[in-house]
Amino acid sequence: MSGRLFDRVALIGIGLIGSSLARVLRRDSPGTTIVACARRAETLATVRRLAIADETTQDPAAAVAGADLVVVATPLSAYSEIGRCIAPALREGAIVTDVGSVKGAAIEALAPTLPDRVQFVPGHPVAGTEHSGPDAGFADLFHDRWCILTPLPDTAPEAVAKIAALWEMAGMRIATMAAEHHDKVLAVTSHLPHLIAYTIVGTATELGQDLQSEVVAYSAGGFRDFTRIAASDPVMWRDIFLANREAVLELLQRFSEDLTALQRAIRRGDADTLHDWFARTRAIRRSIIEAKQA
Amino acid sequence: MSGRLFDRVALIGIGLIGSSLARVLRRDSPGTTIVACARRAETLATVRRLAIADETTQDPAAAVAGADLVVVATPLSAYSEIGRCIAPALREGAIVTDVGSVKGAAIEALAPTLPDRVQFVPGHPVAGTEHSGPDAGFADLFHDRWCILTPLPDTAPEAVAKIAALWEMAGMRIATMAAEHHDKVLAVTSHLPHLIAYTIVGTATELGQDLQSEVVAYSAGGFRDFTRIAASDPVMWRDIFLANREAVLELLQRFSEDLTALQRAIRRGDADTLHDWFARTRAIRRSIIEAKQA
């Protein structure tokens, strides 16, 4: 019997998150066999070049055969097809987890497809960069970040504990909460910020060619931070907004009201309202620095 | 005759920008006498502790006496009072410059107060961090960033050249343009991004105490970048929005229209519109990286 968490891990999707996890396994669990699965042959060629998997395949069912852990790490829109495809091939007692940013939709798509003989532990490692693909991954991506697990009522505690141990091996702190609550929190901390960044960078690109080169040159004044966020993977983010539609739209409504209030303050020259608002937002930055998430 | 650009420099306002410039002068122009002026005695005590000035005073008129360069580096709302106060004390042939983020308002406030015997070169070093005060400054702040000069029709070219040389000494690249154009460009690259960041962080702080600690913990998903920007100096930014009101409001109008379009796409489940928008914004990030402003 080995001291390894898992003997054979199938990574369905091997982009930024999947390939970073592969690197963690390579580093901290050298006896584990890693199977990488991607839709495009080119992606798998990159994986082989990087030597971050033992086997590669374009067939999800072949990938999961014999695996004691299956990690779904594709955009959300691929989940239900993957679930249907892998279900017959899943081994008795295997654990299936995922890394999707919207847990309600992940569960809705994946849970009904999975057989009773496996355990499903929905998860979300809250880490990332604006880069995508297996080249962009690195083992330290997860270091000191949070991984949120949203187990179902019938998920076995032992399965949750093993997934927690996996992400702890990657350097993460673990939180557990209901999927619905996760989706509300992430709408604030991640989805709305991305939507706003995508919007403002889009607005700037429509200002005409002359102004645009100047926008690039003088972007150090704040704009460049938005461009970094707005360079994130388009397919992944399209799926996130559609999957977390309700929470995002509700929050967007509040944001628009607040923006209108500040707009009115600027139009009316209401210096006190502006100053009070800006002084208040400084405090939350201090909290983030204290929580070591800066 | 010395090879120094300036013999005696008066810094009116010694926050992030003023104190960073003082450090540059200390490093690259050791023979220059630096006079630091601030309204608060506590700020000047910090300046003396940091040893980044030769003389300190709370009186702007005393600070500029005998100076061949005066740099106004306070929030914009203090400009006209400073102008009135220093005008009688300015030496024949002195150059007055400033570092304000809105050039139209800077010129409107300062130019009418200044006597004919001095040269006024409005300027804007486009650099900064979310920190403020003399402790926050550092000489490398300006390295590889742009400094935009917006000289008036009657500004002597020699005076513009000397201010350009000053900021080049600090490591900056120099651009020259009309004040009105500067204010339009910066509304895009700096003012709107700050307003949006202030708004979203404010929206998040109103979500109730329970959710707020989670927002802090999971901020790595995008939100923390906004909190950094929204931690910038409240007085400085209040002044910027009021001083560049028209350009900011016009841009805000476009932004709101774009946000409404994306909101509608999410509500309708219009995947193609979302994907196309998100793919387009990726390109501008590449331009910024190529321009070495990332």
mmCIF file of N, CA, C and O in Angstrom, chain A residues 135-224:
data_model
loop_
_atom_site.group_PDB
_atom_site.id
_atom_site.type_symbol
_atom_site.label_atom_id
_atom_site.label_comp_id
_atom_site.label_asym_id
_atom_site.label_seq_id
_atom_site.Cartn_x
_atom_site.Cartn_y
_atom_site.Cartn_z
ATOM 1 N N ASP A 135 1.220 25.706 -21.293
ATOM 2 C CA ASP A 135 2.475 26.458 -21.162
ATOM 3 C C ASP A 135 2.432 27.444 -20.007
ATOM 4 O O ASP A 135 3.461 27.788 -19.435
ATOM 5 N N ALA A 136 1.222 27.944 -19.706
ATOM 6 C CA ALA A 136 1.072 29.018 -18.725
ATOM 7 C C ALA A 136 1.083 28.514 -17.282
ATOM 8 O O ALA A 136 1.222 29.305 -16.350
ATOM 9 N N GLY A 137 0.940 27.206 -17.079
ATOM 10 C CA GLY A 137 0.844 26.672 -15.729
ATOM 11 C C GLY A 137 2.151 26.705 -14.963
ATOM 12 O O GLY A 137 3.234 26.746 -15.553
ATOM 13 N N PHE A 138 2.055 26.694 -13.636
ATOM 14 C CA PHE A 138 3.233 26.572 -12.768
ATOM 15 C C PHE A 138 2.765 26.067 -11.403
ATOM 16 O O PHE A 138 1.644 26.364 -10.965
ATOM 17 N N ALA A 139 3.624 25.302 -10.744
ATOM 18 C CA ALA A 139 3.227 24.612 -9.504
ATOM 19 C C ALA A 139 2.866 25.585 -8.389
ATOM 20 O O ALA A 139 2.016 25.287 -7.552
ATOM 21 N N ASP A 140 3.479 26.755 -8.357
ATOM 22 C CA ASP A 140 3.231 27.701 -7.260
ATOM 23 C C ASP A 140 1.960 28.532 -7.431
ATOM 24 O O ASP A 140 1.658 29.373 -6.581
ATOM 25 N N LEU A 141 1.238 28.295 -8.512
ATOM 26 C CA LEU A 141 0.015 29.074 -8.766
ATOM 27 C C LEU A 141 -0.932 29.078 -7.575
ATOM 28 O O LEU A 141 -1.598 30.074 -7.279
ATOM 29 N N PHE A 142 -0.994 27.936 -6.877
ATOM 30 C CA PHE A 142 -2.010 27.760 -5.823
ATOM 31 C C PHE A 142 -1.530 28.206 -4.442
ATOM 32 O O PHE A 142 -2.316 28.259 -3.506
ATOM 33 N N HIS A 143 -0.259 28.485 -4.322
ATOM 34 C CA HIS A 143 0.368 28.746 -3.031
ATOM 35 C C HIS A 143 -0.344 29.847 -2.242
ATOM 36 O O HIS A 143 -0.474 30.978 -2.718
ATOM 37 N N ASP A 144 -0.796 29.496 -1.041
ATOM 38 C CA ASP A 144 -1.427 30.442 -0.100
ATOM 39 C C ASP A 144 -2.801 30.952 -0.553
ATOM 40 O O ASP A 144 -3.361 31.837 0.097
ATOM 41 N N ARG A 145 -3.321 30.443 -1.671
ATOM 42 C CA ARG A 145 -4.670 30.826 -2.102
ATOM 43 C C ARG A 145 -5.694 29.885 -1.470
ATOM 44 O O ARG A 145 -5.330 28.862 -0.887
ATOM 45 N N TRP A 146 -6.959 30.208 -1.650
ATOM 46 C CA TRP A 146 -8.027 29.401 -1.076
ATOM 47 C C TRP A 146 -8.606 28.443 -2.106
ATOM 48 O O TRP A 146 -8.774 28.801 -3.275
ATOM 49 N N CYS A 147 -8.923 27.227 -1.646
ATOM 50 C CA CYS A 147 -9.701 26.309 -2.470
ATOM 51 C C CYS A 147 -11.039 26.101 -1.777
ATOM 52 O O CYS A 147 -11.085 25.758 -0.593
ATOM 53 N N ILE A 148 -12.115 26.355 -2.502
ATOM 54 C CA ILE A 148 -13.450 26.210 -1.926
ATOM 55 C C ILE A 148 -14.065 24.901 -2.408
ATOM 56 O O ILE A 148 -14.160 24.671 -3.622
ATOM 57 N N LEU A 149 -14.462 24.057 -1.482
ATOM 58 C CA LEU A 149 -15.141 22.810 -1.822
ATOM 59 C C LEU A 149 -16.627 22.955 -1.498
ATOM 60 O O LEU A 149 -16.993 23.539 -0.477
ATOM 61 N N THR A 150 -17.466 22.457 -2.405
ATOM 62 C CA THR A 150 -18.925 22.554 -2.193
ATOM 63 C C THR A 150 -19.548 21.170 -2.332
ATOM 64 O O THR A 150 -20.293 20.896 -3.276
ATOM 65 N N PRO A 151 -19.254 20.277 -1.353
ATOM 66 C CA PRO A 151 -19.758 18.892 -1.450
ATOM 67 C C PRO A 151 -21.284 18.837 -1.426
ATOM 68 O O PRO A 151 -21.936 19.721 -0.875
ATOM 69 N N LEU A 152 -21.815 17.795 -2.015
ATOM 70 C CA LEU A 152 -23.264 17.569 -2.025
ATOM 71 C C LEU A 152 -23.655 16.872 -0.725
ATOM 72 O O LEU A 152 -22.800 16.314 -0.032
ATOM 73 N N PRO A 153 -24.943 16.878 -0.373
ATOM 74 C CA PRO A 153 -25.369 16.226 0.885
ATOM 75 C C PRO A 153 -24.935 14.768 0.960
ATOM 76 O O PRO A 153 -24.637 14.275 2.035
ATOM 77 N N ASP A 154 -24.862 14.081 -0.194
ATOM 78 C CA ASP A 154 -24.531 12.657 -0.139
ATOM 79 C C ASP A 154 -23.066 12.355 -0.476
ATOM 80 O O ASP A 154 -22.701 11.203 -0.665
ATOM 81 N N THR A 155 -22.223 13.373 -0.531
ATOM 82 C CA THR A 155 -20.806 13.117 -0.778
ATOM 83 C C THR A 155 -20.168 12.528 0.485
ATOM 84 O O THR A 155 -20.374 13.044 1.579
ATOM 85 N N ALA A 156 -19.383 11.464 0.340
ATOM 86 C CA ALA A 156 -18.733 10.832 1.494
ATOM 87 C C ALA A 156 -17.669 11.766 2.068
ATOM 88 O O ALA A 156 -16.846 12.300 1.315
ATOM 89 N N PRO A 157 -17.637 11.968 3.392
ATOM 90 C CA PRO A 157 -16.637 12.837 4.017
ATOM 91 C C PRO A 157 -15.198 12.424 3.681
ATOM 92 O O PRO A 157 -14.321 13.277 3.570
ATOM 93 N N GLU A 158 -14.958 11.122 3.515
ATOM 94 C CA GLU A 158 -13.601 10.662 3.192
ATOM 95 C C GLU A 158 -13.157 11.200 1.827
ATOM 96 O O GLU A 158 -11.984 11.523 1.621
ATOM 97 N N ALA A 159 -14.088 11.270 0.889
ATOM 98 C CA ALA A 159 -13.762 11.782 -0.447
ATOM 99 C C ALA A 159 -13.441 13.278 -0.367
ATOM 100 O O ALA A 159 -12.483 13.763 -0.977
ATOM 101 N N VAL A 160 -14.237 14.007 0.421
ATOM 102 C CA VAL A 160 -13.973 15.442 0.606
ATOM 103 C C VAL A 160 -12.598 15.633 1.233
ATOM 104 O O VAL A 160 -11.812 16.494 0.804
ATOM 105 N N ALA A 161 -12.273 14.797 2.213
ATOM 106 C CA ALA A 161 -10.985 14.915 2.899
ATOM 107 C C ALA A 161 -9.815 14.662 1.948
ATOM 108 O O ALA A 161 -8.772 15.313 2.036
ATOM 109 N N LYS A 162 -9.999 13.718 1.034
ATOM 110 C CA LYS A 162 -8.897 13.429 0.092
ATOM 111 C C LYS A 162 -8.688 14.584 -0.892
ATOM 112 O O LYS A 162 -7.549 14.916 -1.249
ATOM 113 N N ILE A 163 -9.790 15.203 -1.342
ATOM 114 C CA ILE A 163 -9.653 16.345 -2.250
ATOM 115 C C ILE A 163 -9.045 17.537 -1.503
ATOM 116 O O ILE A 163 -8.213 18.271 -2.034
ATOM 117 N N ALA A 164 -9.457 17.709 -0.246
ATOM 118 C CA ALA A 164 -8.849 18.764 0.574
ATOM 119 C C ALA A 164 -7.341 18.527 0.692
ATOM 120 O O ALA A 164 -6.538 19.458 0.541
ATOM 121 N N ALA A 165 -6.949 17.262 0.923
ATOM 122 C CA ALA A 165 -5.521 16.949 1.060
ATOM 123 C C ALA A 165 -4.761 17.222 -0.240
ATOM 124 O O ALA A 165 -3.604 17.667 -0.225
ATOM 125 N N LEU A 166 -5.424 16.945 -1.371
ATOM 126 C CA LEU A 166 -4.796 17.221 -2.677
ATOM 127 C C LEU A 166 -4.441 18.693 -2.815
ATOM 128 O O LEU A 166 -3.318 19.060 -3.183
ATOM 129 N N TRP A 167 -5.416 19.555 -2.503
ATOM 130 C CA TRP A 167 -5.171 20.991 -2.687
ATOM 131 C C TRP A 167 -4.259 21.553 -1.600
ATOM 132 O O TRP A 167 -3.542 22.531 -1.827
ATOM 133 N N GLU A 168 -4.301 20.936 -0.428
ATOM 134 C CA GLU A 168 -3.340 21.339 0.613
ATOM 135 C C GLU A 168 -1.917 21.015 0.176
ATOM 136 O O GLU A 168 -0.991 21.785 0.413
ATOM 137 N N MET A 169 -1.759 19.894 -0.519
ATOM 138 C CA MET A 169 -0.456 19.538 -1.073
ATOM 139 C C MET A 169 0.022 20.631 -2.041
ATOM 140 O O MET A 169 1.206 20.943 -2.132
ATOM 141 N N ALA A 170 -0.944 21.244 -2.737
ATOM 142 C CA ALA A 170 -0.610 22.322 -3.676
ATOM 143 C C ALA A 170 -0.364 23.651 -2.967
ATOM 144 O O ALA A 170 -0.046 24.652 -3.610
ATOM 145 N N GLY A 171 -0.527 23.656 -1.633
ATOM 146 C CA GLY A 171 -0.246 24.876 -0.869
ATOM 147 C C GLY A 171 -1.468 25.710 -0.555
ATOM 148 O O GLY A 171 -1.353 26.838 -0.087
ATOM 149 N N MET A 172 -2.667 25.158 -0.817
ATOM 150 C CA MET A 172 -3.888 25.951 -0.643
ATOM 151 C C MET A 172 -4.479 25.817 0.757
ATOM 152 O O MET A 172 -4.253 24.842 1.451
ATOM 153 N N ARG A 173 -5.266 26.840 1.124
ATOM 154 C CA ARG A 173 -6.098 26.759 2.320
ATOM 155 C C ARG A 173 -7.489 26.296 1.865
ATOM 156 O O ARG A 173 -7.924 26.643 0.774
ATOM 157 N N ILE A 174 -8.160 25.538 2.700
ATOM 158 C CA ILE A 174 -9.422 24.916 2.286
ATOM 159 C C ILE A 174 -10.617 25.539 2.996
ATOM 160 O O ILE A 174 -10.578 25.760 4.213
ATOM 161 N N ALA A 175 -11.656 25.848 2.247
ATOM 162 C CA ALA A 175 -12.931 26.276 2.827
ATOM 163 C C ALA A 175 -14.021 25.394 2.239
ATOM 164 O O ALA A 175 -13.903 24.917 1.115
ATOM 165 N N THR A 176 -15.071 25.167 3.023
ATOM 166 C CA THR A 176 -16.208 24.378 2.547
ATOM 167 C C THR A 176 -17.475 25.202 2.713
ATOM 168 O O THR A 176 -17.656 25.838 3.747
ATOM 169 N N MET A 177 -18.306 25.235 1.695
ATOM 170 C CA MET A 177 -19.571 26.000 1.783
ATOM 171 C C MET A 177 -20.555 25.453 0.758
ATOM 172 O O MET A 177 -20.203 24.599 -0.067
ATOM 173 N N ALA A 178 -21.791 25.934 0.847
ATOM 174 C CA ALA A 178 -22.809 25.520 -0.112
ATOM 175 C C ALA A 178 -22.511 26.142 -1.480
ATOM 176 O O ALA A 178 -21.985 27.260 -1.564
ATOM 177 N N ALA A 179 -22.838 25.415 -2.543
ATOM 178 C CA ALA A 179 -22.568 25.885 -3.905
ATOM 179 C C ALA A 179 -23.201 27.255 -4.168
ATOM 180 O O ALA A 179 -22.575 28.141 -4.758
ATOM 181 N N GLU A 180 -24.428 27.422 -3.719
ATOM 182 C CA GLU A 180 -25.136 28.675 -3.973
ATOM 183 C C GLU A 180 -24.420 29.858 -3.319
ATOM 184 O O GLU A 180 -24.319 30.937 -3.904
ATOM 185 N N HIS A 181 -23.940 29.620 -2.097
ATOM 186 C CA HIS A 181 -23.218 30.689 -1.403
ATOM 187 C C HIS A 181 -21.898 30.998 -2.123
ATOM 188 O O HIS A 181 -21.535 32.164 -2.303
ATOM 189 N N HIS A 182 -21.189 29.954 -2.519
ATOM 190 C CA HIS A 182 -19.958 30.144 -3.302
ATOM 191 C C HIS A 182 -20.207 31.051 -4.503
ATOM 192 O O HIS A 182 -19.438 31.974 -4.790
ATOM 193 N N ASP A 183 -21.286 30.777 -5.198
ATOM 194 C CA ASP A 183 -21.538 31.518 -6.444
ATOM 195 C C ASP A 183 -21.842 32.989 -6.174
ATOM 196 O O ASP A 183 -21.513 33.853 -6.997
ATOM 197 N N LYS A 184 -22.447 33.281 -5.017
ATOM 198 C CA LYS A 184 -22.692 34.677 -4.660
ATOM 199 C C LYS A 184 -21.393 35.394 -4.295
ATOM 200 O O LYS A 184 -21.173 36.531 -4.688
ATOM 201 N N VAL A 185 -20.561 34.700 -3.516
ATOM 202 C CA VAL A 185 -19.281 35.308 -3.100
ATOM 203 C C VAL A 185 -18.396 35.562 -4.310
ATOM 204 O O VAL A 185 -17.822 36.641 -4.472
ATOM 205 N N LEU A 186 -18.299 34.570 -5.186
ATOM 206 C CA LEU A 186 -17.420 34.715 -6.346
ATOM 207 C C LEU A 186 -17.950 35.741 -7.348
ATOM 208 O O LEU A 186 -17.173 36.344 -8.097
ATOM 209 N N ALA A 187 -19.263 35.937 -7.371
ATOM 210 C CA ALA A 187 -19.809 36.990 -8.235
ATOM 211 C C ALA A 187 -19.205 38.338 -7.849
ATOM 212 O O ALA A 187 -18.892 39.166 -8.708
ATOM 213 N N VAL A 188 -19.004 38.533 -6.549
ATOM 214 C CA VAL A 188 -18.410 39.794 -6.062
ATOM 215 C C VAL A 188 -16.908 39.836 -6.291
ATOM 216 O O VAL A 188 -16.367 40.816 -6.809
ATOM 217 N N THR A 189 -16.215 38.765 -5.893
ATOM 218 C CA THR A 189 -14.755 38.829 -5.863
ATOM 219 C C THR A 189 -14.113 38.556 -7.215
ATOM 220 O O THR A 189 -12.935 38.832 -7.399
ATOM 221 N N SER A 190 -14.875 38.029 -8.145
ATOM 222 C CA SER A 190 -14.237 37.620 -9.387
ATOM 223 C C SER A 190 -15.070 37.930 -10.637
ATOM 224 O O SER A 190 -14.575 38.535 -11.588
ATOM 225 N N HIS A 191 -16.345 37.567 -10.625
ATOM 226 C CA HIS A 191 -17.115 37.664 -11.863
ATOM 227 C C HIS A 191 -17.418 39.115 -12.227
ATOM 228 O O HIS A 191 -17.185 39.538 -13.363
ATOM 229 N N LEU A 192 -17.942 39.880 -11.270
ATOM 230 C CA LEU A 192 -18.210 41.294 -11.575
ATOM 231 C C LEU A 192 -16.916 42.054 -11.925
ATOM 232 O O LEU A 192 -16.897 42.771 -12.931
ATOM 233 N N PRO A 193 -15.830 41.899 -11.162
ATOM 234 C CA PRO A 193 -14.580 42.580 -11.567
ATOM 235 C C PRO A 193 -14.155 42.242 -13.000
ATOM 236 O O PRO A 193 -13.718 43.120 -13.740
ATOM 237 N N HIS A 194 -14.293 40.986 -13.381
ATOM 238 C CA HIS A 194 -13.918 40.639 -14.752
ATOM 239 C C HIS A 194 -14.849 41.303 -15.767
ATOM 240 O O HIS A 194 -14.397 41.812 -16.796
ATOM 241 N N LEU A 195 -16.137 41.298 -15.479
ATOM 242 C CA LEU A 195 -17.080 41.895 -16.427
ATOM 243 C C LEU A 195 -16.790 43.390 -16.606
ATOM 244 O O LEU A 195 -16.788 43.908 -17.732
ATOM 245 N N ILE A 196 -16.510 44.070 -15.499
ATOM 246 C CA ILE A 196 -16.214 45.499 -15.542
ATOM 247 C C ILE A 196 -14.919 45.760 -16.312
ATOM 248 O O ILE A 196 -14.825 46.688 -17.110
ATOM 249 N N ALA A 197 -13.922 44.930 -16.071
ATOM 250 C CA ALA A 197 -12.649 45.101 -16.772
ATOM 251 C C ALA A 197 -12.820 44.865 -18.273
ATOM 252 O O ALA A 197 -12.317 45.628 -19.102
ATOM 253 N N TYR A 198 -13.557 43.824 -18.627
ATOM 254 C CA TYR A 198 -13.832 43.570 -20.043
ATOM 255 C C TYR A 198 -14.562 44.758 -20.666
ATOM 256 O O TYR A 198 -14.278 45.163 -21.794
ATOM 257 N N THR A 199 -15.503 45.319 -19.921
ATOM 258 C CA THR A 199 -16.275 46.441 -20.460
ATOM 259 C C THR A 199 -15.379 47.646 -20.722
ATOM 260 O O THR A 199 -15.375 48.210 -21.812
ATOM 261 N N ILE A 200 -14.607 48.049 -19.725
ATOM 262 C CA ILE A 200 -13.833 49.289 -19.842
ATOM 263 C C ILE A 200 -12.750 49.161 -20.916
ATOM 264 O O ILE A 200 -12.493 50.105 -21.667
ATOM 265 N N VAL A 201 -12.147 47.995 -21.025
ATOM 266 C CA VAL A 201 -11.120 47.830 -22.061
ATOM 267 C C VAL A 201 -11.783 47.850 -23.438
ATOM 268 O O VAL A 201 -11.253 48.432 -24.385
ATOM 269 N N GLY A 202 -12.965 47.265 -23.525
ATOM 270 C CA GLY A 202 -13.715 47.328 -24.781
ATOM 271 C C GLY A 202 -14.090 48.755 -25.133
ATOM 272 O O GLY A 202 -13.952 49.186 -26.283
ATOM 273 N N THR A 203 -14.550 49.514 -24.153
ATOM 274 C CA THR A 203 -14.895 50.922 -24.378
ATOM 275 C C THR A 203 -13.687 51.680 -24.939
ATOM 276 O O THR A 203 -13.800 52.454 -25.882
ATOM 277 N N ALA A 204 -12.529 51.414 -24.369
ATOM 278 C CA ALA A 204 -11.309 52.117 -24.791
ATOM 279 C C ALA A 204 -10.887 51.738 -26.204
ATOM 280 O O ALA A 204 -10.373 52.580 -26.953
ATOM 281 N N THR A 205 -11.135 50.489 -26.592
ATOM 282 C CA THR A 205 -10.701 50.071 -27.926
ATOM 283 C C THR A 205 -11.571 50.677 -29.019
ATOM 284 O O THR A 205 -11.221 50.622 -30.192
ATOM 285 N N GLU A 206 -12.687 51.259 -28.620
ATOM 286 C CA GLU A 206 -13.578 51.839 -29.632
ATOM 287 C C GLU A 206 -13.385 53.340 -29.799
ATOM 288 O O GLU A 206 -14.196 54.009 -30.436
ATOM 289 N N LEU A 207 -12.337 53.870 -29.215
ATOM 290 C CA LEU A 207 -12.144 55.326 -29.227
ATOM 291 C C LEU A 207 -11.450 55.833 -30.480
ATOM 292 O O LEU A 207 -11.153 57.005 -30.594
ATOM 293 N N GLY A 208 -11.140 54.954 -31.413
ATOM 294 C CA GLY A 208 -10.461 55.399 -32.617
ATOM 295 C C GLY A 208 -8.969 55.144 -32.522
ATOM 296 O O GLY A 208 -8.392 55.114 -31.439
ATOM 297 N N GLN A 209 -8.360 54.968 -33.681
ATOM 298 C CA GLN A 209 -6.988 54.501 -33.758
ATOM 299 C C GLN A 209 -5.974 55.461 -33.129
ATOM 300 O O GLN A 209 -5.061 55.040 -32.435
ATOM 301 N N ASP A 210 -6.135 56.755 -33.361
ATOM 302 C CA ASP A 210 -5.181 57.741 -32.855
ATOM 303 C C ASP A 210 -5.081 57.692 -31.340
ATOM 304 O O ASP A 210 -4.000 57.566 -30.765
ATOM 305 N N LEU A 211 -6.236 57.784 -30.714
ATOM 306 C CA LEU A 211 -6.283 57.804 -29.264
ATOM 307 C C LEU A 211 -5.779 56.482 -28.691
ATOM 308 O O LEU A 211 -5.167 56.438 -27.631
ATOM 309 N N GLN A 212 -5.993 55.386 -29.451
ATOM 310 C CA GLN A 212 -5.691 54.071 -28.914
ATOM 311 C C GLN A 212 -4.203 53.849 -28.618
ATOM 312 O O GLN A 212 -3.852 53.243 -27.610
ATOM 313 N N SER A 213 -3.325 54.354 -29.491
ATOM 314 C CA SER A 213 -1.898 54.167 -29.221
ATOM 315 C C SER A 213 -1.486 54.984 -27.998
ATOM 316 O O SER A 213 -0.602 54.588 -27.244
ATOM 317 N N GLU A 214 -2.169 56.104 -27.785
ATOM 318 C CA GLU A 214 -1.871 56.883 -26.580
ATOM 319 C C GLU A 214 -2.393 56.184 -25.332
ATOM 320 O O GLU A 214 -1.769 56.240 -24.277
ATOM 321 N N VAL A 215 -3.530 55.534 -25.464
ATOM 322 C CA VAL A 215 -4.080 54.794 -24.334
ATOM 323 C C VAL A 215 -3.087 53.709 -23.902
ATOM 324 O O VAL A 215 -2.867 53.475 -22.711
ATOM 325 N N VAL A 216 -2.463 53.076 -24.881
ATOM 326 C CA VAL A 216 -1.465 52.055 -24.573
ATOM 327 C C VAL A 216 -0.252 52.687 -23.889
ATOM 328 O O VAL A 216 0.218 52.207 -22.856
ATOM 329 N N ALA A 217 0.239 53.798 -24.435
ATOM 330 C CA ALA A 217 1.454 54.422 -23.890
ATOM 331 C C ALA A 217 1.257 54.880 -22.446
ATOM 332 O O ALA A 217 2.145 54.722 -21.619
ATOM 333 N N TYR A 218 0.082 55.441 -22.157
ATOM 334 C CA TYR A 218 -0.118 56.042 -20.836
ATOM 335 C C TYR A 218 -0.949 55.159 -19.914
ATOM 336 O O TYR A 218 -1.574 55.636 -18.974
ATOM 337 N N SER A 219 -0.924 53.858 -20.164
ATOM 338 C CA SER A 219 -1.778 52.937 -19.422
ATOM 339 C C SER A 219 -1.345 52.754 -17.966
ATOM 340 O O SER A 219 -2.099 52.191 -17.175
ATOM 341 N N ALA A 220 -0.149 53.224 -17.601
ATOM 342 C CA ALA A 220 0.343 53.036 -16.232
ATOM 343 C C ALA A 220 -0.513 53.756 -15.203
ATOM 344 O O ALA A 220 -0.404 53.508 -14.010
ATOM 345 N N GLY A 221 -1.387 54.646 -15.656
ATOM 346 C CA GLY A 221 -2.220 55.413 -14.728
ATOM 347 C C GLY A 221 -3.379 54.638 -14.123
ATOM 348 O O GLY A 221 -4.166 55.204 -13.373
ATOM 349 N N GLY A 222 -3.508 53.360 -14.415
ATOM 350 C CA GLY A 222 -4.593 52.568 -13.837
ATOM 351 C C GLY A 222 -5.169 51.578 -14.850
ATOM 352 O O GLY A 222 -5.525 50.457 -14.511
ATOM 353 N N PHE A 223 -5.215 51.999 -16.109
ATOM 354 C CA PHE A 223 -5.846 51.201 -17.158
ATOM 355 C C PHE A 223 -5.203 49.829 -17.340
ATOM 356 O O PHE A 223 -5.894 48.838 -17.570
ATOM 357 N N ARG A 224 -3.868 49.783 -17.219
ATOM 358 C CA ARG A 224 -3.184 48.515 -17.521
ATOM 359 C C ARG A 224 -3.630 47.381 -16.603
ATOM 360 O O ARG A 224 -3.627 46.225 -16.995
#
